[in-house]
Amino acid sequence: MKRPRREDIPGLVVLSAPLLWAVAFMFIPYVIIFTYSFWLKKYPTFVPAFQFGNYAQIFADPQYYQVLFRTGKIAIFVSILSLLMAYPFAYFLVFKVRSTRLRALLYMAVIAPLWVSYLLRAYTWKTILGSEGVLNSFLVWTGILGQPTDVFLYNQFSMVVTLTYIFIPFMVMPIYTALEKIPKNLVEAAGDLGVTPWGTLWKVIWPLSLPGVIAGATFTFCLTFGDFIAPFLVGGPDGVMVANVITSQYGAALNWPLGSALAIIMLIIVLAVIELSDRAQRAGRIGLG
């Protein structure tokens, strides 16, 4: 075995801290959860075993895969809505705003909410969409509604709106970075060749910005898929997501093996999305030459 050289020792020391942190707080917990997923629940405790009953229960009981489907659907809607709002904004910043100071100010306005407590941001939308909230007050004041309604809260609509607001900065940042890296002379050359602005957008800018779009969609989807605070605050029974079910299994239900199996399934789905994202980015780079 080759011994490390003396000049390599400082680098190994620096790397040891994050490596130990990753092992202690990521790898070991994953191993524990994976092990628990095969155990049996025998009230009031759990029995070590190696069986697939917890996984079989998840796929045999409709309520569990319905929750998984609902979670995926909400995550997809949030990703699409975030993209539809983030891309025009990032495009406007990069190609339309000439002032560097104004561009930085607008960019900071988007990412500034990340410095505010997540709980506060989610609770803000509960206040806005509630029966006594800003939206209901405005609709009653304009005469559109005769009286306040709860239709805007405790459903999947409120979930999508709240999660889009919370996670849209993670869509804006990679798209903005990708657009900023596009050489301006390519855009100017397309215009000189008679390509319309829309043609330039679809044939030049969009393909070159796809890595940012894919990265933003991956961030937004995965963060939404694992969220459990927003469903608790604004989701209601129709907005329960898989993370809420996992929380209840570890809490009131006291069924850690089933909760662990759900957590492993959720982890596999997220890792699969990340892998597909990575393959799509590599395919895009190959396609662009």
PDB file of C-alpha atoms in Angstrom:
ATOM      1  CA  MET A   1       0.000   0.000   0.000  1.00  0.00           C
ATOM      2  CA  LYS A   2       1.383   3.350  -1.016  1.00  0.00           C
ATOM      3  CA  ARG A   3       1.938   5.687   1.926  1.00  0.00           C
ATOM      4  CA  PRO A   4       0.751   9.295   1.563  1.00  0.00           C
ATOM      5  CA  ARG A   5       3.468  11.808   0.892  1.00  0.00           C
ATOM      6  CA  ARG A   6       4.196  14.425   3.533  1.00  0.00           C
ATOM      7  CA  GLU A   7       2.889  17.240   1.317  1.00  0.00           C
ATOM      8  CA  ASP A   8      -0.430  15.385   0.950  1.00  0.00           C
ATOM      9  CA  ILE A   9      -1.078  15.196   4.699  1.00  0.00           C
ATOM     10  CA  PRO A  10      -2.491  18.770   5.097  1.00  0.00           C
ATOM     11  CA  GLY A  11      -4.968  18.089   2.296  1.00  0.00           C
ATOM     12  CA  LEU A  12      -6.032  14.814   3.890  1.00  0.00           C
ATOM     13  CA  VAL A  13      -6.530  16.573   7.223  1.00  0.00           C
ATOM     14  CA  VAL A  14      -8.711  19.209   5.569  1.00  0.00           C
ATOM     15  CA  LEU A  15     -10.776  16.545   3.799  1.00  0.00           C
ATOM     16  CA  SER A  16     -11.185  14.408   6.913  1.00  0.00           C
ATOM     17  CA  ALA A  17     -13.607  16.812   8.626  1.00  0.00           C
ATOM     18  CA  PRO A  18     -16.265  16.922   5.847  1.00  0.00           C
ATOM     19  CA  LEU A  19     -15.742  13.212   5.220  1.00  0.00           C
ATOM     20  CA  LEU A  20     -16.400  12.363   8.871  1.00  0.00           C
ATOM     21  CA  TRP A  21     -19.402  14.697   8.861  1.00  0.00           C
ATOM     22  CA  ALA A  22     -20.849  12.954   5.788  1.00  0.00           C
ATOM     23  CA  VAL A  23     -20.299   9.507   7.296  1.00  0.00           C
ATOM     24  CA  ALA A  24     -21.736  10.441  10.701  1.00  0.00           C
ATOM     25  CA  PHE A  25     -24.755  12.427   9.573  1.00  0.00           C
ATOM     26  CA  MET A  26     -25.578  10.958   6.144  1.00  0.00           C
ATOM     27  CA  PHE A  27     -24.212   7.475   5.527  1.00  0.00           C
ATOM     28  CA  ILE A  28     -24.823   6.006   9.005  1.00  0.00           C
ATOM     29  CA  PRO A  29     -28.404   7.365   9.270  1.00  0.00           C
ATOM     30  CA  TYR A  30     -29.183   5.941   5.813  1.00  0.00           C
ATOM     31  CA  VAL A  31     -27.860   2.546   6.917  1.00  0.00           C
ATOM     32  CA  ILE A  32     -29.973   2.674  10.082  1.00  0.00           C
ATOM     33  CA  ILE A  33     -33.129   3.606   8.151  1.00  0.00           C
ATOM     34  CA  PHE A  34     -32.456   0.917   5.555  1.00  0.00           C
ATOM     35  CA  THR A  35     -32.014  -1.669   8.330  1.00  0.00           C
ATOM     36  CA  TYR A  36     -35.194  -0.581  10.111  1.00  0.00           C
ATOM     37  CA  SER A  37     -37.188  -0.962   6.891  1.00  0.00           C
ATOM     38  CA  PHE A  38     -36.886  -4.762   7.161  1.00  0.00           C
ATOM     39  CA  TRP A  39     -37.863  -4.992  10.827  1.00  0.00           C
ATOM     40  CA  LEU A  40     -41.250  -6.022  12.202  1.00  0.00           C
ATOM     41  CA  LYS A  41     -43.484  -3.903  14.383  1.00  0.00           C
ATOM     42  CA  LYS A  42     -44.676  -5.738  17.479  1.00  0.00           C
ATOM     43  CA  TYR A  43     -46.258  -3.238  19.822  1.00  0.00           C
ATOM     44  CA  PRO A  44     -44.807  -1.556  21.801  1.00  0.00           C
ATOM     45  CA  THR A  45     -41.433  -2.216  20.172  1.00  0.00           C
ATOM     46  CA  PHE A  46     -39.810  -3.468  16.958  1.00  0.00           C
ATOM     47  CA  VAL A  47     -38.312  -6.874  16.239  1.00  0.00           C
ATOM     48  CA  PRO A  48     -35.137  -7.210  14.134  1.00  0.00           C
ATOM     49  CA  ALA A  49     -35.896  -9.263  11.036  1.00  0.00           C
ATOM     50  CA  PHE A  50     -35.181  -9.522   7.336  1.00  0.00           C
ATOM     51  CA  GLN A  51     -38.490  -9.461   5.481  1.00  0.00           C
ATOM     52  CA  PHE A  52     -40.165  -7.314   2.823  1.00  0.00           C
ATOM     53  CA  GLY A  53     -43.535  -7.002   4.533  1.00  0.00           C
ATOM     54  CA  ASN A  54     -43.254  -3.240   4.973  1.00  0.00           C
ATOM     55  CA  TYR A  55     -42.527  -2.695   1.282  1.00  0.00           C
ATOM     56  CA  ALA A  56     -45.310  -5.120   0.321  1.00  0.00           C
ATOM     57  CA  GLN A  57     -47.735  -3.206   2.546  1.00  0.00           C
ATOM     58  CA  ILE A  58     -46.858   0.076   0.851  1.00  0.00           C
ATOM     59  CA  PHE A  59     -47.575  -1.260  -2.639  1.00  0.00           C
ATOM     60  CA  ALA A  60     -50.590  -3.335  -1.557  1.00  0.00           C
ATOM     61  CA  ASP A  61     -52.381  -0.532   0.283  1.00  0.00           C
ATOM     62  CA  PRO A  62     -53.795   2.069  -2.156  1.00  0.00           C
ATOM     63  CA  GLN A  63     -53.466   4.925   0.319  1.00  0.00           C
ATOM     64  CA  TYR A  64     -49.671   4.731   0.250  1.00  0.00           C
ATOM     65  CA  TYR A  65     -49.073   4.708  -3.487  1.00  0.00           C
ATOM     66  CA  GLN A  66     -51.819   7.316  -3.875  1.00  0.00           C
ATOM     67  CA  VAL A  67     -49.821   9.560  -1.546  1.00  0.00           C
ATOM     68  CA  LEU A  68     -46.671   8.848  -3.574  1.00  0.00           C
ATOM     69  CA  PHE A  69     -48.535   9.700  -6.783  1.00  0.00           C
ATOM     70  CA  ARG A  70     -49.974  12.890  -5.261  1.00  0.00           C
ATOM     71  CA  THR A  71     -46.529  13.939  -4.049  1.00  0.00           C
ATOM     72  CA  GLY A  72     -45.013  13.384  -7.488  1.00  0.00           C
ATOM     73  CA  LYS A  73     -47.875  15.249  -9.163  1.00  0.00           C
ATOM     74  CA  ILE A  74     -47.520  18.273  -6.885  1.00  0.00           C
ATOM     75  CA  ALA A  75     -43.734  18.264  -7.357  1.00  0.00           C
ATOM     76  CA  ILE A  76     -44.173  18.225 -11.152  1.00  0.00           C
ATOM     77  CA  PHE A  77     -46.722  21.059 -11.072  1.00  0.00           C
ATOM     78  CA  VAL A  78     -44.451  23.143  -8.829  1.00  0.00           C
ATOM     79  CA  SER A  79     -41.489  22.517 -11.145  1.00  0.00           C
ATOM     80  CA  ILE A  80     -43.471  23.490 -14.260  1.00  0.00           C
ATOM     81  CA  LEU A  81     -44.967  26.612 -12.684  1.00  0.00           C
ATOM     82  CA  SER A  82     -41.570  27.651 -11.326  1.00  0.00           C
ATOM     83  CA  LEU A  83     -40.025  27.204 -14.780  1.00  0.00           C
ATOM     84  CA  LEU A  84     -42.771  29.242 -16.469  1.00  0.00           C
ATOM     85  CA  MET A  85     -42.095  32.142 -14.109  1.00  0.00           C
ATOM     86  CA  ALA A  86     -38.345  31.794 -13.581  1.00  0.00           C
ATOM     87  CA  TYR A  87     -37.228  31.510 -17.208  1.00  0.00           C
ATOM     88  CA  PRO A  88     -38.792  34.780 -18.469  1.00  0.00           C
ATOM     89  CA  PHE A  89     -37.489  36.578 -15.387  1.00  0.00           C
ATOM     90  CA  ALA A  90     -33.944  35.242 -15.815  1.00  0.00           C
ATOM     91  CA  TYR A  91     -34.068  35.997 -19.559  1.00  0.00           C
ATOM     92  CA  PHE A  92     -35.186  39.548 -18.808  1.00  0.00           C
ATOM     93  CA  LEU A  93     -32.337  40.048 -16.348  1.00  0.00           C
ATOM     94  CA  VAL A  94     -29.629  38.736 -18.666  1.00  0.00           C
ATOM     95  CA  PHE A  95     -30.694  40.104 -22.048  1.00  0.00           C
ATOM     96  CA  LYS A  96     -32.878  43.133 -21.308  1.00  0.00           C
ATOM     97  CA  VAL A  97     -31.537  44.803 -18.164  1.00  0.00           C
ATOM     98  CA  ARG A  98     -28.493  46.868 -19.132  1.00  0.00           C
ATOM     99  CA  SER A  99     -27.679  48.278 -15.714  1.00  0.00           C
ATOM    100  CA  THR A 100     -25.436  45.935 -13.745  1.00  0.00           C
ATOM    101  CA  ARG A 101     -26.601  47.466 -10.482  1.00  0.00           C
ATOM    102  CA  LEU A 102     -30.293  47.039 -11.329  1.00  0.00           C
ATOM    103  CA  ARG A 103     -29.677  43.470 -12.474  1.00  0.00           C
ATOM    104  CA  ALA A 104     -27.948  42.633  -9.197  1.00  0.00           C
ATOM    105  CA  LEU A 105     -30.740  44.308  -7.236  1.00  0.00           C
ATOM    106  CA  LEU A 106     -33.478  42.335  -9.006  1.00  0.00           C
ATOM    107  CA  TYR A 107     -31.520  39.108  -8.635  1.00  0.00           C
ATOM    108  CA  MET A 108     -31.067  39.729  -4.918  1.00  0.00           C
ATOM    109  CA  ALA A 109     -34.794  40.422  -4.600  1.00  0.00           C
ATOM    110  CA  VAL A 110     -35.458  36.876  -5.810  1.00  0.00           C
ATOM    111  CA  ILE A 111     -32.969  35.093  -3.566  1.00  0.00           C
ATOM    112  CA  ALA A 112     -33.508  37.328  -0.502  1.00  0.00           C
ATOM    113  CA  PRO A 113     -36.484  35.229   0.722  1.00  0.00           C
ATOM    114  CA  LEU A 114     -34.028  32.357   1.243  1.00  0.00           C
ATOM    115  CA  TRP A 115     -32.655  34.327   4.192  1.00  0.00           C
ATOM    116  CA  VAL A 116     -36.111  34.367   5.798  1.00  0.00           C
ATOM    117  CA  SER A 117     -37.317  31.452   7.900  1.00  0.00           C
ATOM    118  CA  TYR A 118     -38.919  28.710   5.800  1.00  0.00           C
ATOM    119  CA  LEU A 119     -41.706  28.404   8.371  1.00  0.00           C
ATOM    120  CA  LEU A 120     -42.442  32.119   8.168  1.00  0.00           C
ATOM    121  CA  ARG A 121     -42.631  32.039   4.360  1.00  0.00           C
ATOM    122  CA  ALA A 122     -45.040  29.096   4.398  1.00  0.00           C
ATOM    123  CA  TYR A 123     -47.162  30.644   7.138  1.00  0.00           C
ATOM    124  CA  THR A 124     -47.349  33.893   5.147  1.00  0.00           C
ATOM    125  CA  TRP A 125     -49.245  32.100   2.391  1.00  0.00           C
ATOM    126  CA  LYS A 126     -51.574  30.563   4.948  1.00  0.00           C
ATOM    127  CA  THR A 127     -52.399  34.121   5.991  1.00  0.00           C
ATOM    128  CA  ILE A 128     -52.802  35.310   2.393  1.00  0.00           C
ATOM    129  CA  LEU A 129     -55.039  32.436   1.251  1.00  0.00           C
ATOM    130  CA  GLY A 130     -57.091  32.068   4.443  1.00  0.00           C
ATOM    131  CA  SER A 131     -60.738  33.099   4.809  1.00  0.00           C
ATOM    132  CA  GLU A 132     -59.642  36.319   6.531  1.00  0.00           C
ATOM    133  CA  GLY A 133     -56.594  36.767   4.331  1.00  0.00           C
ATOM    134  CA  VAL A 134     -55.551  39.366   1.800  1.00  0.00           C
ATOM    135  CA  LEU A 135     -56.947  37.492  -1.219  1.00  0.00           C
ATOM    136  CA  ASN A 136     -60.394  36.967   0.295  1.00  0.00           C
ATOM    137  CA  SER A 137     -60.528  40.542   1.548  1.00  0.00           C
ATOM    138  CA  PHE A 138     -59.703  41.858  -1.926  1.00  0.00           C
ATOM    139  CA  LEU A 139     -62.302  39.653  -3.647  1.00  0.00           C
ATOM    140  CA  VAL A 140     -65.004  40.662  -1.161  1.00  0.00           C
ATOM    141  CA  TRP A 141     -64.041  44.339  -1.475  1.00  0.00           C
ATOM    142  CA  THR A 142     -64.305  44.207  -5.283  1.00  0.00           C
ATOM    143  CA  GLY A 143     -67.654  42.416  -5.093  1.00  0.00           C
ATOM    144  CA  ILE A 144     -66.418  39.253  -6.825  1.00  0.00           C
ATOM    145  CA  LEU A 145     -67.291  37.284  -3.685  1.00  0.00           C
ATOM    146  CA  GLY A 146     -70.203  37.954  -1.399  1.00  0.00           C
ATOM    147  CA  GLN A 147     -68.418  36.531   1.617  1.00  0.00           C
ATOM    148  CA  PRO A 148     -65.014  35.005   2.424  1.00  0.00           C
ATOM    149  CA  THR A 149     -64.379  31.425   1.326  1.00  0.00           C
ATOM    150  CA  ASP A 150     -61.981  28.649   2.306  1.00  0.00           C
ATOM    151  CA  VAL A 151     -61.645  27.392  -1.270  1.00  0.00           C
ATOM    152  CA  PHE A 152     -58.123  28.831  -1.616  1.00  0.00           C
ATOM    153  CA  LEU A 153     -56.697  26.996   1.393  1.00  0.00           C
ATOM    154  CA  TYR A 154     -56.183  23.395   2.530  1.00  0.00           C
ATOM    155  CA  ASN A 155     -56.034  21.829  -0.921  1.00  0.00           C
ATOM    156  CA  GLN A 156     -53.513  21.015  -3.641  1.00  0.00           C
ATOM    157  CA  PHE A 157     -53.907  24.483  -5.169  1.00  0.00           C
ATOM    158  CA  SER A 158     -52.614  26.147  -2.008  1.00  0.00           C
ATOM    159  CA  MET A 159     -49.835  23.566  -1.883  1.00  0.00           C
ATOM    160  CA  VAL A 160     -48.626  24.344  -5.408  1.00  0.00           C
ATOM    161  CA  VAL A 161     -48.789  28.115  -4.860  1.00  0.00           C
ATOM    162  CA  THR A 162     -46.938  28.000  -1.544  1.00  0.00           C
ATOM    163  CA  LEU A 163     -44.237  25.576  -2.662  1.00  0.00           C
ATOM    164  CA  THR A 164     -43.693  27.482  -5.912  1.00  0.00           C
ATOM    165  CA  TYR A 165     -43.086  30.668  -3.947  1.00  0.00           C
ATOM    166  CA  ILE A 166     -40.730  28.892  -1.547  1.00  0.00           C
ATOM    167  CA  PHE A 167     -38.626  27.019  -4.105  1.00  0.00           C
ATOM    168  CA  ILE A 168     -38.662  29.286  -7.177  1.00  0.00           C
ATOM    169  CA  PRO A 169     -35.254  30.805  -6.246  1.00  0.00           C
ATOM    170  CA  PHE A 170     -33.756  27.354  -6.838  1.00  0.00           C
ATOM    171  CA  MET A 171     -35.128  27.513 -10.384  1.00  0.00           C
ATOM    172  CA  VAL A 172     -34.043  31.086 -11.054  1.00  0.00           C
ATOM    173  CA  MET A 173     -30.419  30.696  -9.942  1.00  0.00           C
ATOM    174  CA  PRO A 174     -29.259  27.900 -12.298  1.00  0.00           C
ATOM    175  CA  ILE A 175     -31.238  29.300 -15.245  1.00  0.00           C
ATOM    176  CA  TYR A 176     -29.767  32.757 -14.694  1.00  0.00           C
ATOM    177  CA  THR A 177     -26.264  31.272 -14.502  1.00  0.00           C
ATOM    178  CA  ALA A 178     -26.787  29.272 -17.708  1.00  0.00           C
ATOM    179  CA  LEU A 179     -28.164  32.278 -19.604  1.00  0.00           C
ATOM    180  CA  GLU A 180     -25.344  34.512 -18.410  1.00  0.00           C
ATOM    181  CA  LYS A 181     -22.772  32.074 -19.829  1.00  0.00           C
ATOM    182  CA  ILE A 182     -24.248  32.268 -23.341  1.00  0.00           C
ATOM    183  CA  PRO A 183     -21.901  34.339 -25.550  1.00  0.00           C
ATOM    184  CA  LYS A 184     -23.686  37.503 -26.611  1.00  0.00           C
ATOM    185  CA  ASN A 185     -22.053  37.308 -30.041  1.00  0.00           C
ATOM    186  CA  LEU A 186     -24.076  34.149 -30.796  1.00  0.00           C
ATOM    187  CA  VAL A 187     -27.307  36.023 -30.160  1.00  0.00           C
ATOM    188  CA  GLU A 188     -26.099  38.971 -32.241  1.00  0.00           C
ATOM    189  CA  ALA A 189     -25.009  36.642 -35.054  1.00  0.00           C
ATOM    190  CA  ALA A 190     -28.462  35.066 -35.158  1.00  0.00           C
ATOM    191  CA  GLY A 191     -29.996  38.517 -35.498  1.00  0.00           C
ATOM    192  CA  ASP A 192     -27.541  39.465 -38.249  1.00  0.00           C
ATOM    193  CA  LEU A 193     -28.551  36.326 -40.174  1.00  0.00           C
ATOM    194  CA  GLY A 194     -32.175  37.424 -40.122  1.00  0.00           C
ATOM    195  CA  VAL A 195     -33.420  35.112 -37.380  1.00  0.00           C
ATOM    196  CA  THR A 196     -36.390  36.582 -35.521  1.00  0.00           C
ATOM    197  CA  PRO A 197     -36.170  37.180 -31.743  1.00  0.00           C
ATOM    198  CA  TRP A 198     -38.444  34.174 -31.144  1.00  0.00           C
ATOM    199  CA  GLY A 199     -36.339  32.085 -33.487  1.00  0.00           C
ATOM    200  CA  THR A 200     -33.189  33.135 -31.642  1.00  0.00           C
ATOM    201  CA  LEU A 201     -34.807  32.192 -28.348  1.00  0.00           C
ATOM    202  CA  TRP A 202     -35.828  28.698 -29.467  1.00  0.00           C
ATOM    203  CA  LYS A 203     -32.867  27.850 -31.702  1.00  0.00           C
ATOM    204  CA  VAL A 204     -29.980  29.454 -29.818  1.00  0.00           C
ATOM    205  CA  ILE A 205     -30.799  30.551 -26.279  1.00  0.00           C
ATOM    206  CA  TRP A 206     -33.102  27.728 -25.176  1.00  0.00           C
ATOM    207  CA  PRO A 207     -30.785  24.834 -26.181  1.00  0.00           C
ATOM    208  CA  LEU A 208     -27.781  26.506 -24.561  1.00  0.00           C
ATOM    209  CA  SER A 209     -29.716  27.174 -21.348  1.00  0.00           C
ATOM    210  CA  LEU A 210     -31.054  23.616 -21.008  1.00  0.00           C
ATOM    211  CA  PRO A 211     -28.412  22.612 -18.416  1.00  0.00           C
ATOM    212  CA  GLY A 212     -29.706  25.375 -16.142  1.00  0.00           C
ATOM    213  CA  VAL A 213     -33.318  24.401 -16.794  1.00  0.00           C
ATOM    214  CA  ILE A 214     -32.608  20.753 -15.984  1.00  0.00           C
ATOM    215  CA  ALA A 215     -30.690  21.674 -12.828  1.00  0.00           C
ATOM    216  CA  GLY A 216     -33.441  24.028 -11.674  1.00  0.00           C
ATOM    217  CA  ALA A 217     -36.169  21.475 -12.362  1.00  0.00           C
ATOM    218  CA  THR A 218     -34.200  18.844 -10.444  1.00  0.00           C
ATOM    219  CA  PHE A 219     -33.716  21.118  -7.435  1.00  0.00           C
ATOM    220  CA  THR A 220     -37.353  22.174  -7.406  1.00  0.00           C
ATOM    221  CA  PHE A 221     -38.766  18.677  -7.882  1.00  0.00           C
ATOM    222  CA  CYS A 222     -36.588  17.038  -5.225  1.00  0.00           C
ATOM    223  CA  LEU A 223     -37.105  19.791  -2.651  1.00  0.00           C
ATOM    224  CA  THR A 224     -40.870  19.709  -3.196  1.00  0.00           C
ATOM    225  CA  PHE A 225     -40.992  15.916  -3.123  1.00  0.00           C
ATOM    226  CA  GLY A 226     -39.434  15.838   0.342  1.00  0.00           C
ATOM    227  CA  ASP A 227     -41.313  18.769   1.878  1.00  0.00           C
ATOM    228  CA  PHE A 228     -43.546  18.244   4.900  1.00  0.00           C
ATOM    229  CA  ILE A 229     -43.969  21.685   6.525  1.00  0.00           C
ATOM    230  CA  ALA A 230     -46.050  23.322   3.772  1.00  0.00           C
ATOM    231  CA  PRO A 231     -48.492  20.370   3.546  1.00  0.00           C
ATOM    232  CA  PHE A 232     -48.967  20.603   7.311  1.00  0.00           C
ATOM    233  CA  LEU A 233     -49.689  24.352   7.186  1.00  0.00           C
ATOM    234  CA  VAL A 234     -51.678  24.813   3.965  1.00  0.00           C
ATOM    235  CA  GLY A 235     -52.342  21.346   2.546  1.00  0.00           C
ATOM    236  CA  GLY A 236     -55.096  19.826   4.651  1.00  0.00           C
ATOM    237  CA  PRO A 237     -56.258  16.226   4.063  1.00  0.00           C
ATOM    238  CA  ASP A 238     -56.095  16.684   0.276  1.00  0.00           C
ATOM    239  CA  GLY A 239     -52.505  17.909   0.441  1.00  0.00           C
ATOM    240  CA  VAL A 240     -50.871  15.181   2.524  1.00  0.00           C
ATOM    241  CA  MET A 241     -47.526  14.213   0.995  1.00  0.00           C
ATOM    242  CA  VAL A 242     -45.241  11.257   1.538  1.00  0.00           C
ATOM    243  CA  ALA A 243     -43.010  13.122   4.013  1.00  0.00           C
ATOM    244  CA  ASN A 244     -46.064  13.769   6.210  1.00  0.00           C
ATOM    245  CA  VAL A 245     -46.891  10.058   6.213  1.00  0.00           C
ATOM    246  CA  ILE A 246     -43.297   9.230   7.160  1.00  0.00           C
ATOM    247  CA  THR A 247     -43.457  11.770   9.998  1.00  0.00           C
ATOM    248  CA  SER A 248     -46.688  10.246  11.304  1.00  0.00           C
ATOM    249  CA  GLN A 249     -45.216   6.726  11.166  1.00  0.00           C
ATOM    250  CA  TYR A 250     -42.259   7.843  13.267  1.00  0.00           C
ATOM    251  CA  GLY A 251     -44.560   9.817  15.564  1.00  0.00           C
ATOM    252  CA  ALA A 252     -48.142   8.978  16.459  1.00  0.00           C
ATOM    253  CA  ALA A 253     -48.279   5.619  14.651  1.00  0.00           C
ATOM    254  CA  LEU A 254     -45.013   4.388  16.231  1.00  0.00           C
ATOM    255  CA  ASN A 255     -44.331   2.250  13.171  1.00  0.00           C
ATOM    256  CA  TRP A 256     -40.687   2.995  12.468  1.00  0.00           C
ATOM    257  CA  PRO A 257     -40.169   0.026  10.113  1.00  0.00           C
ATOM    258  CA  LEU A 258     -42.986   1.168   7.807  1.00  0.00           C
ATOM    259  CA  GLY A 259     -41.809   4.778   8.002  1.00  0.00           C
ATOM    260  CA  SER A 260     -38.281   3.643   7.137  1.00  0.00           C
ATOM    261  CA  ALA A 261     -39.534   1.679   4.123  1.00  0.00           C
ATOM    262  CA  LEU A 262     -41.394   4.771   2.887  1.00  0.00           C
ATOM    263  CA  ALA A 263     -38.261   6.872   3.427  1.00  0.00           C
ATOM    264  CA  ILE A 264     -36.152   4.413   1.408  1.00  0.00           C
ATOM    265  CA  ILE A 265     -38.696   4.444  -1.439  1.00  0.00           C
ATOM    266  CA  MET A 266     -38.707   8.247  -1.412  1.00  0.00           C
ATOM    267  CA  LEU A 267     -34.895   8.267  -1.433  1.00  0.00           C
ATOM    268  CA  ILE A 268     -34.817   5.874  -4.406  1.00  0.00           C
ATOM    269  CA  ILE A 269     -37.239   8.102  -6.344  1.00  0.00           C
ATOM    270  CA  VAL A 270     -35.171  11.223  -5.633  1.00  0.00           C
ATOM    271  CA  LEU A 271     -31.911   9.476  -6.584  1.00  0.00           C
ATOM    272  CA  ALA A 272     -33.546   8.225  -9.794  1.00  0.00           C
ATOM    273  CA  VAL A 273     -34.604  11.784 -10.675  1.00  0.00           C
ATOM    274  CA  ILE A 274     -31.070  13.045 -10.003  1.00  0.00           C
ATOM    275  CA  GLU A 275     -29.602  10.272 -12.173  1.00  0.00           C
ATOM    276  CA  LEU A 276     -32.023  11.050 -15.026  1.00  0.00           C
ATOM    277  CA  SER A 277     -31.144  14.727 -14.693  1.00  0.00           C
ATOM    278  CA  ASP A 278     -27.434  13.935 -14.895  1.00  0.00           C
ATOM    279  CA  ARG A 279     -27.940  11.771 -17.987  1.00  0.00           C
ATOM    280  CA  ALA A 280     -30.065  14.463 -19.638  1.00  0.00           C
ATOM    281  CA  GLN A 281     -27.374  17.068 -19.006  1.00  0.00           C
ATOM    282  CA  ARG A 282     -24.658  14.821 -20.445  1.00  0.00           C
ATOM    283  CA  ALA A 283     -26.819  14.031 -23.482  1.00  0.00           C
ATOM    284  CA  GLY A 284     -27.426  17.754 -23.976  1.00  0.00           C
ATOM    285  CA  ARG A 285     -23.713  18.529 -23.873  1.00  0.00           C
ATOM    286  CA  ILE A 286     -23.015  15.777 -26.399  1.00  0.00           C
ATOM    287  CA  GLY A 287     -25.836  17.014 -28.644  1.00  0.00           C
ATOM    288  CA  LEU A 288     -24.482  20.541 -28.579  1.00  0.00           C
ATOM    289  CA  GLY A 289     -21.049  19.238 -29.477  1.00  0.00           C
TER     290      GLY A 289
END
